[in-house]
PDB file of C-alpha atoms in Angstrom:
ATOM      1  CA  UNK I   1       0.045  -0.145   0.039  1.00  0.00           C
ATOM      2  CA  UNK I   2       2.910   1.985   0.712  1.00  0.00           C
ATOM      3  CA  UNK I   3       4.918   1.820  -2.435  1.00  0.00           C
ATOM      4  CA  UNK I   4       1.462   2.371  -3.818  1.00  0.00           C
ATOM      5  CA  UNK I   5       0.985   5.948  -2.285  1.00  0.00           C
ATOM      6  CA  UNK I   6       4.372   6.997  -3.187  1.00  0.00           C
ATOM      7  CA  UNK I   7       4.042   5.904  -6.886  1.00  0.00           C
ATOM      8  CA  UNK I   8       0.857   7.659  -7.563  1.00  0.00           C
ATOM      9  CA  UNK I   9       2.291  10.876  -5.884  1.00  0.00           C
ATOM     10  CA  UNK I  10       5.316  10.759  -7.689  1.00  0.00           C
ATOM     11  CA  UNK I  11       3.254  10.534 -10.979  1.00  0.00           C
ATOM     12  CA  UNK I  12       0.648  13.093  -9.997  1.00  0.00           C
ATOM     13  CA  UNK I  13       3.309  15.610  -9.540  1.00  0.00           C
ATOM     14  CA  UNK I  14       5.432  14.328 -13.062  1.00  0.00           C
ATOM     15  CA  UNK I  15       2.052  14.811 -14.625  1.00  0.00           C
ATOM     16  CA  UNK I  16       1.882  18.220 -13.739  1.00  0.00           C
ATOM     17  CA  UNK I  17       3.102  21.261 -15.735  1.00  0.00           C
ATOM     18  CA  UNK I  18       2.959  23.688 -12.996  1.00  0.00           C
ATOM     19  CA  UNK I  19       5.300  21.228 -11.231  1.00  0.00           C
ATOM     20  CA  UNK I  20       7.511  21.296 -14.541  1.00  0.00           C
ATOM     21  CA  UNK I  21       7.938  24.693 -14.461  1.00  0.00           C
ATOM     22  CA  UNK I  22       9.056  25.889 -10.622  1.00  0.00           C
ATOM     23  CA  UNK I  23      11.882  23.302 -12.162  1.00  0.00           C
ATOM     24  CA  UNK I  24      12.665  25.801 -15.207  1.00  0.00           C
ATOM     25  CA  UNK I  25      13.050  28.140 -12.502  1.00  0.00           C
ATOM     26  CA  UNK I  26      14.752  26.703 -10.253  1.00  0.00           C
ATOM     27  CA  UNK I  27      16.810  25.783 -13.475  1.00  0.00           C
ATOM     28  CA  UNK I  28      17.455  29.756 -14.060  1.00  0.00           C
ATOM     29  CA  UNK I  29      17.956  30.112 -10.540  1.00  0.00           C
ATOM     30  CA  UNK I  30      20.779  27.561 -10.193  1.00  0.00           C
ATOM     31  CA  UNK I  31      23.082  29.148 -13.265  1.00  0.00           C
ATOM     32  CA  UNK I  32      21.923  33.001 -13.002  1.00  0.00           C
ATOM     33  CA  UNK I  33      23.581  32.690  -8.982  1.00  0.00           C
ATOM     34  CA  UNK I  34      26.394  30.583 -10.311  1.00  0.00           C
ATOM     35  CA  UNK I  35      27.448  33.579 -12.265  1.00  0.00           C
ATOM     36  CA  UNK I  36      26.903  36.232 -10.138  1.00  0.00           C
ATOM     37  CA  UNK I  37      30.552  37.504  -8.540  1.00  0.00           C
ATOM     38  CA  UNK I  38      31.238  35.890  -5.676  1.00  0.00           C
ATOM     39  CA  UNK I  39      34.687  36.218  -4.958  1.00  0.00           C
ATOM     40  CA  UNK I  40      37.765  38.739  -5.774  1.00  0.00           C
ATOM     41  CA  UNK I  41      41.625  38.412  -4.241  1.00  0.00           C
ATOM     42  CA  UNK I  42      44.162  41.535  -4.539  1.00  0.00           C
ATOM     43  CA  UNK I  43      47.461  40.237  -6.940  1.00  0.00           C
ATOM     44  CA  UNK I  44      49.966  42.332  -5.470  1.00  0.00           C
ATOM     45  CA  UNK I  45      52.405  41.164  -8.668  1.00  0.00           C
ATOM     46  CA  UNK I  46      49.776  43.694 -11.124  1.00  0.00           C
ATOM     47  CA  UNK I  47      48.708  46.048  -7.866  1.00  0.00           C
ATOM     48  CA  UNK I  48      45.315  45.063  -9.256  1.00  0.00           C
ATOM     49  CA  UNK I  49      42.159  43.113  -7.508  1.00  0.00           C
ATOM     50  CA  UNK I  50      40.604  39.783  -9.476  1.00  0.00           C
ATOM     51  CA  UNK I  51      37.159  39.010  -9.733  1.00  0.00           C
ATOM     52  CA  UNK I  52      36.060  35.946 -10.249  1.00  0.00           C
ATOM     53  CA  UNK I  53      34.685  36.927 -13.558  1.00  0.00           C
ATOM     54  CA  UNK I  54      38.265  37.932 -14.824  1.00  0.00           C
ATOM     55  CA  UNK I  55      39.519  35.357 -16.985  1.00  0.00           C
ATOM     56  CA  UNK I  56      42.485  35.754 -15.316  1.00  0.00           C
ATOM     57  CA  UNK I  57      40.955  34.451 -11.695  1.00  0.00           C
ATOM     58  CA  UNK I  58      42.317  31.588 -10.167  1.00  0.00           C
ATOM     59  CA  UNK I  59      39.908  29.467  -8.162  1.00  0.00           C
ATOM     60  CA  UNK I  60      41.561  28.025  -5.500  1.00  0.00           C
ATOM     61  CA  UNK I  61      40.668  23.848  -3.819  1.00  0.00           C
ATOM     62  CA  UNK I  62      39.989  26.143  -0.718  1.00  0.00           C
ATOM     63  CA  UNK I  63      37.335  28.316  -2.158  1.00  0.00           C
ATOM     64  CA  UNK I  64      35.597  26.050  -4.081  1.00  0.00           C
ATOM     65  CA  UNK I  65      35.309  23.813  -0.890  1.00  0.00           C
ATOM     66  CA  UNK I  66      33.812  26.639   0.398  1.00  0.00           C
ATOM     67  CA  UNK I  67      31.943  27.462  -2.331  1.00  0.00           C
ATOM     68  CA  UNK I  68      30.206  23.877  -2.098  1.00  0.00           C
ATOM     69  CA  UNK I  69      28.289  25.497   0.624  1.00  0.00           C
ATOM     70  CA  UNK I  70      27.598  28.613  -1.105  1.00  0.00           C
ATOM     71  CA  UNK I  71      26.168  26.743  -3.755  1.00  0.00           C
ATOM     72  CA  UNK I  72      23.283  25.208  -1.206  1.00  0.00           C
ATOM     73  CA  UNK I  73      22.322  27.235   0.706  1.00  0.00           C
ATOM     74  CA  UNK I  74      23.007  31.172  -1.334  1.00  0.00           C
ATOM     75  CA  UNK I  75      22.099  29.717  -5.053  1.00  0.00           C
ATOM     76  CA  UNK I  76      19.189  26.989  -4.692  1.00  0.00           C
ATOM     77  CA  UNK I  77      17.931  26.721  -0.636  1.00  0.00           C
ATOM     78  CA  UNK I  78      17.510  30.857  -0.294  1.00  0.00           C
ATOM     79  CA  UNK I  79      14.360  31.213  -2.305  1.00  0.00           C
ATOM     80  CA  UNK I  80      14.531  28.804  -5.397  1.00  0.00           C
ATOM     81  CA  UNK I  81      14.233  25.204  -3.646  1.00  0.00           C
ATOM     82  CA  UNK I  82      10.972  27.061  -1.288  1.00  0.00           C
ATOM     83  CA  UNK I  83       9.266  27.564  -4.324  1.00  0.00           C
ATOM     84  CA  UNK I  84       9.412  24.190  -6.061  1.00  0.00           C
ATOM     85  CA  UNK I  85       8.883  22.650  -2.729  1.00  0.00           C
ATOM     86  CA  UNK I  86       6.027  24.853  -1.713  1.00  0.00           C
ATOM     87  CA  UNK I  87       4.471  24.101  -5.576  1.00  0.00           C
ATOM     88  CA  UNK I  88       4.556  20.509  -4.869  1.00  0.00           C
ATOM     89  CA  UNK I  89       2.743  20.229  -1.740  1.00  0.00           C
ATOM     90  CA  UNK I  90       0.710  22.405  -2.747  1.00  0.00           C
ATOM     91  CA  UNK I  91      -0.367  20.305  -5.841  1.00  0.00           C
ATOM     92  CA  UNK I  92      -0.475  16.582  -4.253  1.00  0.00           C
ATOM     93  CA  UNK I  93      -2.860  18.567  -1.929  1.00  0.00           C
ATOM     94  CA  UNK I  94      -5.220  19.837  -4.324  1.00  0.00           C
ATOM     95  CA  UNK I  95      -4.672  16.145  -6.468  1.00  0.00           C
ATOM     96  CA  UNK I  96      -5.425  15.284  -3.061  1.00  0.00           C
ATOM     97  CA  UNK I  97      -8.953  17.091  -2.195  1.00  0.00           C
ATOM     98  CA  UNK I  98     -10.103  16.508  -5.692  1.00  0.00           C
ATOM     99  CA  UNK I  99      -9.527  13.856  -7.184  1.00  0.00           C
ATOM    100  CA  UNK I 100     -12.114  11.352  -4.463  1.00  0.00           C
ATOM    101  CA  UNK I 101      -9.612   8.558  -3.617  1.00  0.00           C
ATOM    102  CA  UNK I 102      -9.163   9.690   0.138  1.00  0.00           C
ATOM    103  CA  UNK I 103     -13.134   8.728  -0.109  1.00  0.00           C
ATOM    104  CA  UNK I 104     -12.508   5.536  -1.496  1.00  0.00           C
ATOM    105  CA  UNK I 105      -9.130   4.514   0.620  1.00  0.00           C
ATOM    106  CA  UNK I 106     -10.922   5.164   3.680  1.00  0.00           C
ATOM    107  CA  UNK I 107     -14.109   3.757   2.868  1.00  0.00           C
ATOM    108  CA  UNK I 108     -12.029   0.578   2.299  1.00  0.00           C
ATOM    109  CA  UNK I 109     -10.233   0.854   6.279  1.00  0.00           C
ATOM    110  CA  UNK I 110      -7.106   3.002   5.376  1.00  0.00           C
ATOM    111  CA  UNK I 111      -5.606   4.137   8.566  1.00  0.00           C
ATOM    112  CA  UNK I 112      -4.259   7.415   8.488  1.00  0.00           C
ATOM    113  CA  UNK I 113      -0.567   7.150   8.580  1.00  0.00           C
ATOM    114  CA  UNK I 114      -0.978   4.483   5.649  1.00  0.00           C
ATOM    115  CA  UNK I 115      -2.378   7.488   3.521  1.00  0.00           C
ATOM    116  CA  UNK I 116      -0.009  10.290   5.110  1.00  0.00           C
ATOM    117  CA  UNK I 117       3.447   9.177   5.145  1.00  0.00           C
ATOM    118  CA  UNK I 118       3.774   7.767   1.488  1.00  0.00           C
ATOM    119  CA  UNK I 119       2.333  11.706   0.259  1.00  0.00           C
ATOM    120  CA  UNK I 120       5.041  12.942   2.360  1.00  0.00           C
ATOM    121  CA  UNK I 121       7.565  10.491   1.664  1.00  0.00           C
ATOM    122  CA  UNK I 122       7.301  10.830  -2.155  1.00  0.00           C
ATOM    123  CA  UNK I 123       7.456  14.715  -1.541  1.00  0.00           C
ATOM    124  CA  UNK I 124      10.341  14.608   0.379  1.00  0.00           C
ATOM    125  CA  UNK I 125      12.284  12.256  -1.467  1.00  0.00           C
ATOM    126  CA  UNK I 126      11.433  14.638  -4.909  1.00  0.00           C
ATOM    127  CA  UNK I 127      11.983  17.454  -3.360  1.00  0.00           C
ATOM    128  CA  UNK I 128      15.642  15.751  -2.272  1.00  0.00           C
ATOM    129  CA  UNK I 129      16.889  14.878  -5.451  1.00  0.00           C
ATOM    130  CA  UNK I 130      16.094  17.585  -6.821  1.00  0.00           C
ATOM    131  CA  UNK I 131      18.393  20.045  -4.728  1.00  0.00           C
ATOM    132  CA  UNK I 132      20.799  17.704  -4.532  1.00  0.00           C
ATOM    133  CA  UNK I 133      21.228  17.887  -8.359  1.00  0.00           C
ATOM    134  CA  UNK I 134      20.150  21.718  -8.218  1.00  0.00           C
ATOM    135  CA  UNK I 135      23.185  22.222  -6.134  1.00  0.00           C
ATOM    136  CA  UNK I 136      25.105  19.845  -8.073  1.00  0.00           C
ATOM    137  CA  UNK I 137      24.325  22.209 -11.443  1.00  0.00           C
ATOM    138  CA  UNK I 138      25.586  25.616  -9.686  1.00  0.00           C
ATOM    139  CA  UNK I 139      28.126  24.583  -8.625  1.00  0.00           C
ATOM    140  CA  UNK I 140      29.868  23.265 -11.751  1.00  0.00           C
ATOM    141  CA  UNK I 141      28.464  25.949 -13.832  1.00  0.00           C
ATOM    142  CA  UNK I 142      30.663  28.228 -11.105  1.00  0.00           C
ATOM    143  CA  UNK I 143      33.973  25.927 -11.575  1.00  0.00           C
ATOM    144  CA  UNK I 144      33.904  26.133 -14.648  1.00  0.00           C
ATOM    145  CA  UNK I 145      33.100  29.444 -15.961  1.00  0.00           C
ATOM    146  CA  UNK I 146      36.124  30.166 -13.529  1.00  0.00           C
ATOM    147  CA  UNK I 147      38.774  27.962 -15.757  1.00  0.00           C
ATOM    148  CA  UNK I 148      38.577  25.000 -12.957  1.00  0.00           C
ATOM    149  CA  UNK I 149      40.044  24.810  -9.716  1.00  0.00           C
ATOM    150  CA  UNK I 150      43.672  25.502 -10.249  1.00  0.00           C
ATOM    151  CA  UNK I 151      45.770  22.612  -9.726  1.00  0.00           C
ATOM    152  CA  UNK I 152      43.291  19.956 -10.068  1.00  0.00           C
ATOM    153  CA  UNK I 153      40.952  17.528 -12.973  1.00  0.00           C
ATOM    154  CA  UNK I 154      37.891  18.884 -13.754  1.00  0.00           C
ATOM    155  CA  UNK I 155      37.327  14.619 -13.200  1.00  0.00           C
ATOM    156  CA  UNK I 156      38.606  14.488 -10.334  1.00  0.00           C
ATOM    157  CA  UNK I 157      36.193  17.818  -9.114  1.00  0.00           C
ATOM    158  CA  UNK I 158      33.769  15.531  -9.919  1.00  0.00           C
ATOM    159  CA  UNK I 159      33.467  12.958  -8.070  1.00  0.00           C
ATOM    160  CA  UNK I 160      34.808  15.125  -4.982  1.00  0.00           C
ATOM    161  CA  UNK I 161      31.672  17.527  -5.156  1.00  0.00           C
ATOM    162  CA  UNK I 162      29.141  14.687  -5.599  1.00  0.00           C
ATOM    163  CA  UNK I 163      29.960  13.838  -2.553  1.00  0.00           C
ATOM    164  CA  UNK I 164      30.863  17.357  -0.457  1.00  0.00           C
ATOM    165  CA  UNK I 165      26.937  17.941  -2.719  1.00  0.00           C
ATOM    166  CA  UNK I 166      25.736  15.744  -1.007  1.00  0.00           C
ATOM    167  CA  UNK I 167      26.813  15.693   2.777  1.00  0.00           C
ATOM    168  CA  UNK I 168      25.154  19.525   2.656  1.00  0.00           C
ATOM    169  CA  UNK I 169      22.063  18.775   0.622  1.00  0.00           C
ATOM    170  CA  UNK I 170      21.556  16.148   3.642  1.00  0.00           C
ATOM    171  CA  UNK I 171      22.553  18.166   6.442  1.00  0.00           C
ATOM    172  CA  UNK I 172      21.151  21.884   5.663  1.00  0.00           C
ATOM    173  CA  UNK I 173      19.091  21.094   2.706  1.00  0.00           C
ATOM    174  CA  UNK I 174      16.945  17.655   3.960  1.00  0.00           C
ATOM    175  CA  UNK I 175      15.662  19.645   7.545  1.00  0.00           C
ATOM    176  CA  UNK I 176      14.828  22.512   5.223  1.00  0.00           C
ATOM    177  CA  UNK I 177      12.760  20.620   2.579  1.00  0.00           C
ATOM    178  CA  UNK I 178      11.414  18.955   5.880  1.00  0.00           C
ATOM    179  CA  UNK I 179      10.011  22.152   7.763  1.00  0.00           C
ATOM    180  CA  UNK I 180       8.835  23.664   4.341  1.00  0.00           C
ATOM    181  CA  UNK I 181       6.715  20.334   3.042  1.00  0.00           C
ATOM    182  CA  UNK I 182       5.166  19.347   6.657  1.00  0.00           C
ATOM    183  CA  UNK I 183       4.530  23.579   7.113  1.00  0.00           C
ATOM    184  CA  UNK I 184       2.985  23.637   3.789  1.00  0.00           C
ATOM    185  CA  UNK I 185       0.969  20.318   4.207  1.00  0.00           C
ATOM    186  CA  UNK I 186      -0.485  21.054   7.696  1.00  0.00           C
ATOM    187  CA  UNK I 187      -1.530  24.655   6.784  1.00  0.00           C
ATOM    188  CA  UNK I 188      -3.498  22.681   4.046  1.00  0.00           C
ATOM    189  CA  UNK I 189      -4.700  20.176   5.520  1.00  0.00           C
ATOM    190  CA  UNK I 190      -6.116  22.418   8.403  1.00  0.00           C
ATOM    191  CA  UNK I 191      -8.163  24.801   5.897  1.00  0.00           C
ATOM    192  CA  UNK I 192      -8.476  22.168   3.245  1.00  0.00           C
ATOM    193  CA  UNK I 193      -7.411  24.141   0.516  1.00  0.00           C
ATOM    194  CA  UNK I 194      -4.007  23.759  -1.376  1.00  0.00           C
ATOM    195  CA  UNK I 195      -4.141  27.851  -1.764  1.00  0.00           C
ATOM    196  CA  UNK I 196      -3.872  28.578   1.437  1.00  0.00           C
ATOM    197  CA  UNK I 197      -1.086  26.448   2.118  1.00  0.00           C
ATOM    198  CA  UNK I 198       0.914  27.952  -0.537  1.00  0.00           C
ATOM    199  CA  UNK I 199       0.254  31.356   0.717  1.00  0.00           C
ATOM    200  CA  UNK I 200       1.273  30.077   4.090  1.00  0.00           C
ATOM    201  CA  UNK I 201       4.322  28.514   2.811  1.00  0.00           C
ATOM    202  CA  UNK I 202       5.336  31.138   0.489  1.00  0.00           C
ATOM    203  CA  UNK I 203       4.609  34.092   3.170  1.00  0.00           C
ATOM    204  CA  UNK I 204       6.996  31.851   5.646  1.00  0.00           C
ATOM    205  CA  UNK I 205       9.737  31.530   2.716  1.00  0.00           C
ATOM    206  CA  UNK I 206       9.221  35.738   2.173  1.00  0.00           C
ATOM    207  CA  UNK I 207       8.961  36.683   5.602  1.00  0.00           C
ATOM    208  CA  UNK I 208      13.008  34.676   6.331  1.00  0.00           C
ATOM    209  CA  UNK I 209      14.209  35.815   2.775  1.00  0.00           C
ATOM    210  CA  UNK I 210      12.843  39.319   3.699  1.00  0.00           C
ATOM    211  CA  UNK I 211      14.110  38.893   7.806  1.00  0.00           C
ATOM    212  CA  UNK I 212      17.680  37.739   6.511  1.00  0.00           C
ATOM    213  CA  UNK I 213      18.418  40.115   3.831  1.00  0.00           C
ATOM    214  CA  UNK I 214      17.034  43.782   5.719  1.00  0.00           C
ATOM    215  CA  UNK I 215      16.362  42.338   9.400  1.00  0.00           C
ATOM    216  CA  UNK I 216      19.298  39.878  10.172  1.00  0.00           C
ATOM    217  CA  UNK I 217      21.139  42.510  12.954  1.00  0.00           C
ATOM    218  CA  UNK I 218      17.489  43.549  14.396  1.00  0.00           C
ATOM    219  CA  UNK I 219      16.424  39.104  15.189  1.00  0.00           C
ATOM    220  CA  UNK I 220      18.076  37.656  17.813  1.00  0.00           C
ATOM    221  CA  UNK I 221      20.677  35.465  17.053  1.00  0.00           C
ATOM    222  CA  UNK I 222      19.214  31.746  18.293  1.00  0.00           C
ATOM    223  CA  UNK I 223      16.710  32.693  16.086  1.00  0.00           C
ATOM    224  CA  UNK I 224      19.471  32.383  12.972  1.00  0.00           C
ATOM    225  CA  UNK I 225      21.570  30.142  14.783  1.00  0.00           C
ATOM    226  CA  UNK I 226      18.968  27.421  15.373  1.00  0.00           C
ATOM    227  CA  UNK I 227      15.830  28.152  14.192  1.00  0.00           C
ATOM    228  CA  UNK I 228      15.823  29.449  11.249  1.00  0.00           C
ATOM    229  CA  UNK I 229      15.345  27.603   7.759  1.00  0.00           C
ATOM    230  CA  UNK I 230      19.024  27.740   6.780  1.00  0.00           C
ATOM    231  CA  UNK I 231      19.904  27.130  10.466  1.00  0.00           C
ATOM    232  CA  UNK I 232      23.624  28.942  11.393  1.00  0.00           C
ATOM    233  CA  UNK I 233      25.007  26.462  13.348  1.00  0.00           C
ATOM    234  CA  UNK I 234      25.488  23.630  10.725  1.00  0.00           C
ATOM    235  CA  UNK I 235      26.167  25.823   7.857  1.00  0.00           C
ATOM    236  CA  UNK I 236      29.026  27.289  10.094  1.00  0.00           C
ATOM    237  CA  UNK I 237      30.264  23.569  11.291  1.00  0.00           C
ATOM    238  CA  UNK I 238      30.148  21.580   8.349  1.00  0.00           C
ATOM    239  CA  UNK I 239      31.616  24.509   5.863  1.00  0.00           C
ATOM    240  CA  UNK I 240      34.968  22.990   5.662  1.00  0.00           C
ATOM    241  CA  UNK I 241      33.896  19.532   6.376  1.00  0.00           C
ATOM    242  CA  UNK I 242      36.354  16.781   5.326  1.00  0.00           C
ATOM    243  CA  UNK I 243      39.154  19.653   4.177  1.00  0.00           C
ATOM    244  CA  UNK I 244      41.948  20.585   6.153  1.00  0.00           C
ATOM    245  CA  UNK I 245      40.588  23.880   7.307  1.00  0.00           C
ATOM    246  CA  UNK I 246      37.716  22.467   9.182  1.00  0.00           C
ATOM    247  CA  UNK I 247      38.951  22.249  12.263  1.00  0.00           C
ATOM    248  CA  UNK I 248      40.616  26.000  12.609  1.00  0.00           C
ATOM    249  CA  UNK I 249      37.092  27.465  10.928  1.00  0.00           C
ATOM    250  CA  UNK I 250      34.605  25.670  13.334  1.00  0.00           C
ATOM    251  CA  UNK I 251      37.678  26.749  16.404  1.00  0.00           C
ATOM    252  CA  UNK I 252      37.486  30.366  15.083  1.00  0.00           C
ATOM    253  CA  UNK I 253      33.802  30.637  14.757  1.00  0.00           C
ATOM    254  CA  UNK I 254      33.162  28.436  18.045  1.00  0.00           C
ATOM    255  CA  UNK I 255      30.815  26.375  16.586  1.00  0.00           C
ATOM    256  CA  UNK I 256      30.458  22.119  17.881  1.00  0.00           C
ATOM    257  CA  UNK I 257      28.639  19.607  16.649  1.00  0.00           C
ATOM    258  CA  UNK I 258      26.282  19.598  19.225  1.00  0.00           C
ATOM    259  CA  UNK I 259      25.033  22.818  18.604  1.00  0.00           C
ATOM    260  CA  UNK I 260      24.856  21.805  14.994  1.00  0.00           C
ATOM    261  CA  UNK I 261      22.692  18.994  15.658  1.00  0.00           C
ATOM    262  CA  UNK I 262      20.881  20.551  17.977  1.00  0.00           C
ATOM    263  CA  UNK I 263      19.746  22.950  15.067  1.00  0.00           C
ATOM    264  CA  UNK I 264      18.962  20.239  12.886  1.00  0.00           C
ATOM    265  CA  UNK I 265      17.189  18.725  15.701  1.00  0.00           C
ATOM    266  CA  UNK I 266      15.028  22.080  16.220  1.00  0.00           C
ATOM    267  CA  UNK I 267      13.949  21.761  12.413  1.00  0.00           C
ATOM    268  CA  UNK I 268      13.202  18.101  12.439  1.00  0.00           C
ATOM    269  CA  UNK I 269      11.034  18.633  15.747  1.00  0.00           C
ATOM    270  CA  UNK I 270       8.875  21.524  13.902  1.00  0.00           C
ATOM    271  CA  UNK I 271       8.570  18.945  11.063  1.00  0.00           C
ATOM    272  CA  UNK I 272       7.164  16.924  13.406  1.00  0.00           C
ATOM    273  CA  UNK I 273       4.929  18.807  15.188  1.00  0.00           C
ATOM    274  CA  UNK I 274       3.469  20.032  11.602  1.00  0.00           C
ATOM    275  CA  UNK I 275       3.295  16.447  10.935  1.00  0.00           C
ATOM    276  CA  UNK I 276       0.998  15.402  13.636  1.00  0.00           C
ATOM    277  CA  UNK I 277      -1.386  18.018  12.729  1.00  0.00           C
ATOM    278  CA  UNK I 278      -1.682  16.861   9.051  1.00  0.00           C
ATOM    279  CA  UNK I 279      -1.919  13.371  10.765  1.00  0.00           C
ATOM    280  CA  UNK I 280      -4.766  14.789  12.919  1.00  0.00           C
ATOM    281  CA  UNK I 281      -6.230  16.237  10.202  1.00  0.00           C
ATOM    282  CA  UNK I 282      -6.262  12.988   7.966  1.00  0.00           C
ATOM    283  CA  UNK I 283      -7.912  10.825  10.894  1.00  0.00           C
ATOM    284  CA  UNK I 284     -10.404  13.329  11.482  1.00  0.00           C
ATOM    285  CA  UNK I 285     -11.804  13.526   7.540  1.00  0.00           C
ATOM    286  CA  UNK I 286     -15.060  12.462   6.577  1.00  0.00           C
ATOM    287  CA  UNK I 287     -16.110  10.573   3.698  1.00  0.00           C
TER     288      UNK I 287
END
């Protein structure tokens, strides 16, 4: 039953032109953000500052490692991926309240968790894969347009980036996706409206984007460190993870693994609460 519901949810998304449109928007964002000027260094031999859109720019391995996190957070997860996540969740809710399958399945004895979990699992799986591919694309586009990483072949960087992107997608993007999916689904379940769900999901994404952009120093630091959709503590801890600069950077920033896990746990807790709200709504839903 789980696999049947899971596959049906996936098929419904893949058949939606709106979902594919949101992926096209994300593709444009991933490439556009990768073309933006991000780094520069001063070359004393010529007395000039060399920006990363200059053909003379040399991309070091350390800058490449730093860019993995930037590609995930700034290029994809800050606003591009929330668009896809909220739209995909709203689409599932729309079909859920329009196709009549719920009434048939509940009449046949389907339990609430057997109906809810496949939907959420399919949404999380699809959006996780999209986030991984979008981050890898944005990172690769950045590296290629900067002439590659100095001293390393493209083959090595491609394999290395797959590991690093997978790590940040799991540690940074996954909790973010869980939050947006569960929040959007919960609002839609309570109000029985996919439109209301989309408004809530987009509303929170816009709120975080605005606060992060314009009011960062006016909001308590604990919100950005632990409770925001992209908490700072895991970003700091995993920034140079798996490199020679890891120990130095976490010591300089004063961040520990426990703090990073606490922030991830906070997002997971919120996601669990929203999921339980959806569960109660499904349980009380009448045929």
